[in-house]
């Protein structure tokens, strides 16, 4: 292989990585805007930036993390519930972000309402379990949530 062929391939790889990184930042910015501009109260507070993955504080008790896999050319986004200190983590769901800006092949990462609905669909199980715990007046920790959230029907 010649140096010009290697240079061409390296430029292609670098360009694709930049495009995917740009799509991730666009998705994060759209999600932040959607959460902060919704007229509905979700009790989510933003705690970090797209470079670190997004962290939302939920009721100042839990952290909802939105992170991208760190593998080379990886397009997978993970939604994770954790304790505020990050000690206990429960994977909630995952999605794919395409180089074309489509989330799970369907949702444009610039469509605030669709991105918000997609995100809420991934984390709604948390609200369901917290709501049930409050109705039944029982204490709840991330550790106690884990068995219910890790069931195949919840994934």
Coordinates of N, CA, C and O in Angstrom, one line a residue:
X1 N 0.8 -1.2 0.0 CA 0.0 0.0 0.0 C 0.9 1.2 0.0 O 1.9 1.3 0.7
X2 N 0.5 2.2 -0.8 CA 1.3 3.4 -0.9 C 0.9 4.4 0.2 O -0.1 4.3 0.8
X3 N 1.8 5.4 0.3 CA 1.5 6.4 1.3 C 0.3 7.2 1.0 O -0.5 7.7 1.9
X4 N 0.0 7.4 -0.3 CA -1.2 8.2 -0.7 C -2.4 7.4 -0.4 O -3.4 8.0 0.0
X5 N -2.4 6.1 -0.5 CA -3.5 5.2 -0.2 C -3.8 5.3 1.3 O -4.9 5.4 1.8
X6 N -2.7 5.2 2.1 CA -2.8 5.3 3.6 C -3.4 6.6 4.0 O -4.2 6.7 4.9
X7 N -2.9 7.7 3.3 CA -3.3 9.0 3.7 C -4.8 9.2 3.3 O -5.5 9.8 4.1
X8 N -5.2 8.7 2.2 CA -6.6 8.7 1.8 C -7.5 8.0 2.9 O -8.5 8.5 3.3
X9 N -7.1 6.8 3.3 CA -7.8 6.1 4.3 C -7.9 6.8 5.6 O -8.9 6.8 6.3
X10 N -6.7 7.3 6.0 CA -6.7 8.0 7.3 C -7.6 9.2 7.3 O -8.3 9.5 8.3
X11 N -7.6 10.0 6.2 CA -8.5 11.1 6.1 C -10.0 10.7 6.1 O -10.8 11.4 6.8
X12 N -10.3 9.6 5.5 CA -11.7 9.1 5.5 C -12.1 8.7 6.9 O -13.2 9.1 7.4
X13 N -11.2 8.0 7.6 CA -11.5 7.6 9.0 C -11.6 8.8 9.9 O -12.6 8.9 10.7
X14 N -10.7 9.7 9.8 CA -10.8 10.9 10.6 C -12.1 11.7 10.4 O -12.7 12.2 11.3
X15 N -12.5 11.8 9.1 CA -13.7 12.6 8.8 C -14.9 11.9 9.3 O -15.8 12.5 9.9
X16 N -15.0 10.6 9.2 CA -16.1 9.8 9.8 C -16.2 9.9 11.3 O -17.3 10.1 11.9
X17 N -15.1 9.9 11.9 CA -15.0 10.1 13.4 C -15.5 11.5 13.8 O -16.3 11.6 14.8
X18 N -15.1 12.5 13.1 CA -15.6 13.8 13.3 C -17.1 13.9 13.1 O -17.8 14.6 13.9
X19 N -17.6 13.3 12.1 CA -19.0 13.4 11.8 C -19.8 12.7 12.9 O -20.8 13.2 13.4
X20 N -19.3 11.5 13.4 CA -20.0 10.8 14.4 C -20.0 11.6 15.7 O -21.0 11.8 16.5
X21 N -18.8 12.2 16.0 CA -18.7 13.1 17.2 C -19.6 14.3 17.1 O -20.3 14.6 18.1
X22 N -19.7 14.8 15.9 CA -20.7 16.0 15.7 C -22.1 15.5 16.0 O -22.9 16.3 16.6
X23 N -22.5 14.4 15.5 CA -23.8 13.9 15.7 C -24.1 13.6 17.2 O -25.2 13.9 17.6
X24 N -23.1 13.1 17.9 CA -23.3 12.9 19.3 C -23.5 14.3 20.0 O -24.4 14.4 20.9
X25 N -22.7 15.3 19.7 CA -22.9 16.6 20.3 C -24.3 17.2 19.9 O -24.9 17.8 20.8
X26 N -24.7 17.0 18.7 CA -26.0 17.5 18.3 C -27.1 16.8 19.1 O -28.0 17.5 19.6
X27 N -27.0 15.5 19.2 CA -28.0 14.8 20.0 C -28.0 15.3 21.5 O -29.1 15.6 22.0
X28 N -26.9 15.5 22.1 CA -26.8 15.9 23.5 C -27.4 17.3 23.6 O -28.2 17.6 24.5
X29 N -27.0 18.2 22.7 CA -27.5 19.6 22.7 C -29.1 19.6 22.5 O -29.8 20.3 23.2
X30 N -29.6 18.8 21.6 CA -31.0 18.7 21.4 C -31.7 18.2 22.7 O -32.7 18.7 23.1
X31 N -31.1 17.2 23.3 CA -31.7 16.6 24.5 C -31.7 17.6 25.6 O -32.7 17.8 26.3
X32 N -30.6 18.3 25.8 CA -30.5 19.3 26.9 C -31.6 20.4 26.6 O -32.3 20.8 27.5
X33 N -31.7 20.9 25.4 CA -32.7 21.9 25.1 C -34.1 21.4 25.3 O -34.9 22.1 25.8
X34 N -34.3 20.2 24.9 CA -35.7 19.6 25.1 C -36.1 19.5 26.5 O -37.2 19.8 26.9
X35 N -35.1 19.0 27.4 CA -35.4 18.9 28.8 C -35.6 20.2 29.4 O -36.5 20.4 30.3
X36 N -34.7 21.2 29.1 CA -34.8 22.5 29.8 C -35.9 23.4 29.3 O -36.3 24.3 30.0
X37 N -36.4 23.1 28.1 CA -37.5 24.0 27.6 C -38.9 23.4 27.6 O -39.9 24.1 27.3
X38 N -39.0 22.1 28.1 CA -40.3 21.5 28.2 C -41.1 22.3 29.3 O -40.6 22.7 30.3
X39 N -42.4 22.4 29.0 CA -43.3 23.0 30.0 C -43.7 22.1 31.1 O -44.2 22.5 32.1
X40 N -43.4 20.8 30.9 CA -43.7 19.8 31.9 C -42.6 19.7 32.9 O -41.4 19.8 32.6
X41 N -42.9 19.5 34.2 CA -41.9 19.3 35.2 C -41.4 17.9 35.3 O -42.2 17.0 35.5
X42 N -40.2 17.7 35.0 CA -39.6 16.3 35.0 C -38.7 16.1 36.2 O -38.2 15.0 36.4
X43 N -38.3 17.1 36.9 CA -37.4 17.1 38.0 C -36.0 16.5 37.6 O -35.4 15.7 38.3
X44 N -35.6 16.9 36.4 CA -34.3 16.6 35.9 C -33.4 17.8 35.9 O -33.8 18.8 35.3
X45 N -32.2 17.8 36.4 CA -31.3 18.9 36.4 C -30.0 18.4 35.7 O -29.5 17.4 36.0
X46 N -29.5 19.2 34.7 CA -28.3 18.8 34.0 C -27.1 19.0 34.8 O -27.0 20.0 35.5
X47 N -26.2 18.0 34.8 CA -25.0 18.1 35.7 C -23.7 18.0 34.9 O -22.7 18.1 35.5
X48 N -23.8 17.8 33.6 CA -22.5 17.6 32.8 C -22.7 18.0 31.4 O -23.8 18.3 30.9
X49 N -21.6 17.9 30.6 CA -21.6 18.3 29.2 C -21.5 17.1 28.3 O -21.1 16.0 28.8
X50 N -21.8 17.2 27.0 CA -21.7 16.1 26.1 C -20.3 15.4 26.0 O -20.2 14.3 25.8
X51 N -19.2 16.2 26.3 CA -17.9 15.6 26.3 C -17.7 14.5 27.3 O -17.0 13.5 27.1
X52 N -18.4 14.6 28.4 CA -18.3 13.6 29.5 C -19.5 12.7 29.4 O -19.5 11.7 30.2
X53 N -20.4 12.9 28.6 CA -21.7 12.1 28.6 C -22.6 13.0 29.4 O -22.2 13.8 30.2
X54 N -23.9 12.9 29.2 CA -24.8 13.7 30.0 C -25.2 13.0 31.3 O -25.5 11.8 31.3
X55 N -25.3 13.8 32.3 CA -25.8 13.4 33.6 C -26.9 14.3 34.0 O -26.7 15.5 34.1
X56 N -28.0 13.7 34.3 CA -29.2 14.4 34.8 C -29.5 14.0 36.3 O -29.6 12.8 36.5
X57 N -29.6 14.9 37.1 CA -30.0 14.6 38.5 C -31.5 14.4 38.5 O -32.2 15.3 38.0
X58 N -31.9 13.3 39.1 CA -33.4 13.1 39.2 C -33.8 13.2 40.7 O -33.3 12.4 41.5
X59 N -34.6 14.1 41.0 CA -35.1 14.4 42.3 C -33.9 14.5 43.3 O -34.0 14.2 44.5
X60 N -32.8 15.0 42.8 CA -31.6 15.2 43.6 C -31.2 13.9 44.4 O -30.5 14.0 45.5
X61 N -31.6 12.8 43.9 CA -31.3 11.5 44.6 C -30.5 10.5 43.7 O -29.7 9.8 44.1
X62 N -30.9 10.5 42.4 CA -30.4 9.6 41.5 C -29.7 10.4 40.3 O -30.0 11.5 40.1
X63 N -28.9 9.7 39.6 CA -28.3 10.3 38.4 C -28.7 9.4 37.2 O -28.6 8.2 37.2
X64 N -29.2 10.1 36.2 CA -29.5 9.4 34.9 C -28.4 9.8 33.9 O -28.2 11.0 33.6
X65 N -27.7 8.8 33.5 CA -26.5 9.0 32.6 C -26.9 8.7 31.2 O -27.5 7.6 31.0
X66 N -26.4 9.5 30.3 CA -26.5 9.2 28.8 C -25.1 9.2 28.3 O -24.5 10.3 28.3
X67 N -24.6 8.1 28.0 CA -23.2 8.0 27.5 C -23.1 7.2 26.2 O -24.0 6.5 25.8
X68 N -22.0 7.5 25.5 CA -21.7 6.9 24.3 C -20.6 5.8 24.5 O -19.7 6.1 25.3
X69 N -20.7 4.7 23.9 CA -19.7 3.7 24.0 C -18.3 4.3 23.6 O -18.3 5.1 22.7
X70 N -17.3 3.8 24.1 CA -16.0 4.3 23.8 C -15.2 3.6 22.8 O -14.1 3.9 22.5
X71 N -15.8 2.5 22.2 CA -15.1 1.7 21.2 C -14.9 2.5 19.9 O -15.6 3.5 19.7
X72 N -14.0 2.1 19.1 CA -13.7 2.8 17.9 C -14.9 2.7 16.9 O -15.4 1.6 16.7
X73 N -15.4 3.8 16.5 CA -16.5 3.9 15.5 C -17.8 3.4 16.2 O -18.7 2.9 15.5
X74 N -17.9 3.4 17.5 CA -19.1 2.9 18.2 C -20.2 3.9 18.2 O -20.0 5.1 18.4
X75 N -21.4 3.4 17.9 CA -22.5 4.3 17.7 C -23.6 4.1 18.8 O -24.7 4.7 18.8
X76 N -23.3 3.2 19.8 CA -24.2 2.9 20.8 C -24.3 3.9 21.9 O -23.2 4.4 22.4
X77 N -25.5 4.3 22.3 CA -25.7 5.2 23.4 C -26.4 4.4 24.5 O -27.3 3.6 24.3
X78 N -25.9 4.6 25.7 CA -26.4 3.9 26.9 C -27.1 4.8 27.8 O -26.7 6.0 28.0
X79 N -28.2 4.4 28.4 CA -29.0 5.1 29.4 C -28.9 4.3 30.7 O -29.2 3.1 30.7
X80 N -28.4 5.0 31.7 CA -28.0 4.3 32.9 C -28.5 5.0 34.1 O -28.4 6.3 34.2
X81 N -29.0 4.3 35.1 CA -29.4 4.9 36.4 C -28.3 4.6 37.4 O -27.8 3.5 37.4
X82 N -27.9 5.6 38.2 CA -26.9 5.4 39.2 C -27.2 6.2 40.4 O -28.0 7.1 40.4
X83 N -26.4 5.8 41.5 CA -26.5 6.6 42.7 C -25.7 7.9 42.4 O -25.0 8.0 41.5
X84 N -26.0 8.9 43.2 CA -25.3 10.2 43.0 C -23.8 10.1 43.0 O -23.1 10.7 42.3
X85 N -23.3 9.1 43.8 CA -21.8 8.9 43.9 C -21.3 8.0 42.8 O -20.1 7.8 42.8
X86 N -22.2 7.5 42.0 CA -21.8 6.6 40.9 C -21.4 5.2 41.3 O -20.9 4.4 40.5
X87 N -21.6 4.8 42.6 CA -21.2 3.5 43.1 C -22.0 2.4 42.5 O -21.5 1.3 42.2
X88 N -23.3 2.6 42.4 CA -24.2 1.6 41.8 C -24.8 2.1 40.5 O -25.4 3.2 40.5
X89 N -24.7 1.2 39.5 CA -25.2 1.6 38.2 C -26.1 0.5 37.6 O -25.8 -0.7 37.7
X90 N -27.2 0.9 37.0 CA -28.2 0.0 36.4 C -28.4 0.4 35.0 O -28.9 1.5 34.7
X91 N -28.0 -0.5 34.0 CA -28.3 -0.1 32.6 C -29.8 -0.2 32.4 O -30.5 -1.1 32.8
X92 N -30.4 0.8 31.8 CA -31.8 0.9 31.5 C -32.1 0.5 30.0 O -33.1 -0.2 29.8
X93 N -31.4 1.1 29.1 CA -31.6 0.9 27.7 C -30.4 1.3 26.9 O -29.5 1.9 27.4
X94 N -30.5 1.0 25.6 CA -29.5 1.5 24.7 C -30.1 1.9 23.4 O -31.2 1.5 23.1
X95 N -29.4 2.7 22.6 CA -29.9 3.2 21.3 C -28.7 3.3 20.4 O -27.6 3.2 20.8
X96 N -29.0 3.4 19.1 CA -27.9 3.6 18.1 C -28.1 5.0 17.5 O -29.2 5.5 17.2
X97 N -26.9 5.7 17.3 CA -26.9 7.0 16.7 C -26.1 6.8 15.4 O -24.9 6.5 15.4
X98 N -26.7 7.1 14.3 CA -26.1 6.9 13.0 C -25.3 8.1 12.6 O -25.5 9.2 13.1
X99 N -24.4 7.9 11.7 CA -23.6 9.0 11.1 C -24.5 10.0 10.4 O -24.1 11.1 10.2
X100 N -25.7 9.6 10.0 CA -26.7 10.4 9.3 C -27.5 11.3 10.3 O -28.4 12.0 9.9
X101 N -27.2 11.1 11.6 CA -28.0 11.8 12.6 C -29.3 11.2 13.1 O -30.0 11.9 13.8
X102 N -29.5 10.0 12.6 CA -30.7 9.3 13.0 C -30.5 8.5 14.3 O -29.6 7.7 14.4
X103 N -31.4 8.6 15.2 CA -31.4 7.9 16.4 C -32.3 6.6 16.2 O -33.5 6.8 15.9
X104 N -31.7 5.5 16.4 CA -32.4 4.2 16.2 C -32.9 4.1 14.8 O -34.0 3.5 14.5
X105 N -32.3 4.8 13.8 CA -32.7 4.7 12.4 C -33.9 5.5 12.1 O -34.4 5.4 11.0
X106 N -34.5 6.2 13.0 CA -35.8 6.8 12.8 C -36.0 8.3 13.2 O -36.7 9.0 12.6
X107 N -35.3 8.6 14.3 CA -35.5 10.0 14.9 C -34.4 10.9 14.5 O -33.2 10.6 14.8
X108 N -34.7 12.0 14.0 CA -33.7 13.0 13.6 C -33.1 13.6 14.9 O -33.9 14.0 15.8
X109 N -31.8 13.7 15.1 CA -31.3 14.1 16.4 C -31.4 15.6 16.6 O -31.0 16.2 17.6
X110 N -32.0 16.3 15.7 CA -32.3 17.7 15.8 C -33.8 18.0 16.2 O -34.1 19.2 16.4
X111 N -34.6 17.0 16.2 CA -36.0 17.1 16.5 C -36.2 17.1 18.0 O -36.3 16.0 18.6
X112 N -36.3 18.2 18.6 CA -36.4 18.3 20.1 C -37.5 17.4 20.7 O -37.2 16.7 21.6
X113 N -38.7 17.5 20.1 CA -39.8 16.8 20.7 C -39.6 15.3 20.6 O -39.8 14.5 21.5
X114 N -39.2 14.9 19.4 CA -38.9 13.4 19.2 C -37.8 12.9 20.0 O -37.9 11.8 20.6
X115 N -36.7 13.7 20.2 CA -35.6 13.3 21.0 C -36.0 13.2 22.5 O -35.7 12.2 23.1
X116 N -36.8 14.1 22.9 CA -37.3 14.1 24.3 C -38.2 12.9 24.5 O -38.0 12.1 25.5
X117 N -39.1 12.6 23.6 CA -40.0 11.5 23.7 C -39.2 10.1 23.7 O -39.5 9.2 24.5
X118 N -38.2 10.1 22.9 CA -37.3 8.9 22.8 C -36.6 8.7 24.2 O -36.6 7.6 24.7
X119 N -36.1 9.8 24.7 CA -35.3 9.7 26.0 C -36.3 9.3 27.1 O -36.0 8.4 27.9
X120 N -37.5 9.9 27.2 CA -38.4 9.6 28.2 C -38.9 8.1 28.1 O -39.1 7.5 29.2
X121 N -39.0 7.6 26.9 CA -39.4 6.2 26.8 C -38.3 5.3 27.4 O -38.6 4.3 27.9
X122 N -37.0 5.7 27.3 CA -35.9 4.9 27.8 C -35.9 5.0 29.3 O -35.4 4.0 30.0
X123 N -36.3 6.1 29.9 CA -36.2 6.2 31.4 C -37.5 6.2 32.1 O -37.5 6.2 33.4
X124 N -38.6 6.0 31.4 CA -39.9 6.0 32.1 C -40.1 5.0 33.2 O -40.8 5.2 34.1
X125 N -39.4 3.8 33.0 CA -39.5 2.8 34.0 C -39.1 3.3 35.4 O -39.6 2.8 36.4
X126 N -38.1 4.2 35.4 CA -37.7 4.8 36.7 C -38.8 5.5 37.4 O -39.1 5.4 38.6
X127 N -39.5 6.4 36.6 CA -40.6 7.1 37.2 C -41.7 6.2 37.6 O -42.3 6.4 38.7
X128 N -41.9 5.1 36.9 CA -42.9 4.2 37.3 C -42.6 3.6 38.7 O -43.5 3.5 39.5
X129 N -41.4 3.1 38.8 CA -41.0 2.5 40.1 C -40.9 3.5 41.3 O -41.3 3.2 42.4
X130 N -40.5 4.7 41.0 CA -40.5 5.7 42.1 C -41.9 6.1 42.5 O -42.2 6.3 43.6
X131 N -42.8 6.2 41.5 CA -44.2 6.5 41.8 C -44.8 5.4 42.6 O -45.5 5.7 43.6
X132 N -44.6 4.2 42.2 CA -45.1 3.1 43.0 C -44.6 3.1 44.4 O -45.4 2.8 45.4
X133 N -43.3 3.3 44.6 CA -42.7 3.3 45.9 C -43.3 4.4 46.8 O -43.6 4.2 48.0
X134 N -43.6 5.6 46.2 CA -44.2 6.7 46.9 C -45.6 6.4 47.3 O -46.1 6.7 48.4
X135 N -46.3 5.8 46.4 CA -47.7 5.4 46.6 C -47.8 4.4 47.8 O -48.7 4.5 48.6
X136 N -46.9 3.5 47.8 CA -46.9 2.4 48.8 C -46.1 2.8 50.1 O -46.0 2.1 51.0
X137 N -45.6 4.0 50.0 CA -44.8 4.6 51.2 C -43.7 3.7 51.6 O -43.5 3.4 52.8
X138 N -42.9 3.2 50.6 CA -41.7 2.3 51.0 C -40.5 3.0 50.5 O -40.4 3.7 49.5
X139 N -39.4 2.9 51.3 CA -38.1 3.5 50.9 C -37.5 2.7 49.7 O -37.8 1.5 49.4
X140 N -36.8 3.5 48.9 CA -36.2 2.9 47.7 C -34.8 3.3 47.4 O -34.5 4.5 47.5
X141 N -34.0 2.4 47.1 CA -32.6 2.7 46.7 C -32.3 2.1 45.3 O -33.1 1.3 44.8
X142 N -31.2 2.5 44.7 CA -30.8 2.0 43.4 C -30.7 0.5 43.5 O -31.1 -0.3 42.6
X143 N -30.1 0.0 44.6 CA -29.9 -1.4 44.8 C -31.3 -2.2 44.8 O -31.4 -3.2 44.3
X144 N -32.3 -1.5 45.5 CA -33.6 -2.2 45.5 C -34.3 -2.1 44.1 O -35.1 -3.0 43.8
X145 N -34.0 -1.1 43.4 CA -34.6 -1.0 42.0 C -34.0 -2.0 41.0 O -34.6 -2.4 40.1
X146 N -32.8 -2.4 41.2 CA -32.0 -3.2 40.3 C -32.8 -4.4 39.8 O -32.9 -4.7 38.6
X147 N -33.3 -5.3 40.7 CA -34.0 -6.5 40.2 C -35.2 -6.2 39.3 O -35.3 -6.8 38.3
X148 N -35.9 -5.2 39.6 CA -37.1 -4.8 38.7 C -36.6 -4.3 37.4 O -37.2 -4.6 36.3
X149 N -35.6 -3.4 37.4 CA -35.2 -2.8 36.2 C -34.4 -3.7 35.3 O -34.3 -3.4 34.1
X150 N -33.8 -4.7 35.8 CA -32.9 -5.6 35.0 C -33.7 -6.8 34.4 O -33.2 -7.6 33.7
X151 N -35.0 -6.9 34.7 CA -35.8 -7.9 34.1 C -35.9 -7.7 32.6 O -36.0 -6.6 32.1
X152 N -35.9 -8.8 31.8 CA -35.9 -8.7 30.4 C -37.1 -7.9 29.8 O -36.9 -7.2 28.9
X153 N -38.2 -8.0 30.5 CA -39.4 -7.2 30.0 C -39.2 -5.7 30.1 O -39.8 -5.0 29.5
X154 N -38.3 -5.3 31.0 CA -38.0 -3.9 31.2 C -36.9 -3.3 30.3 O -36.7 -2.2 30.1
X155 N -36.1 -4.2 29.7 CA -35.0 -3.8 28.9 C -35.4 -3.3 27.5 O -36.4 -3.4 27.0

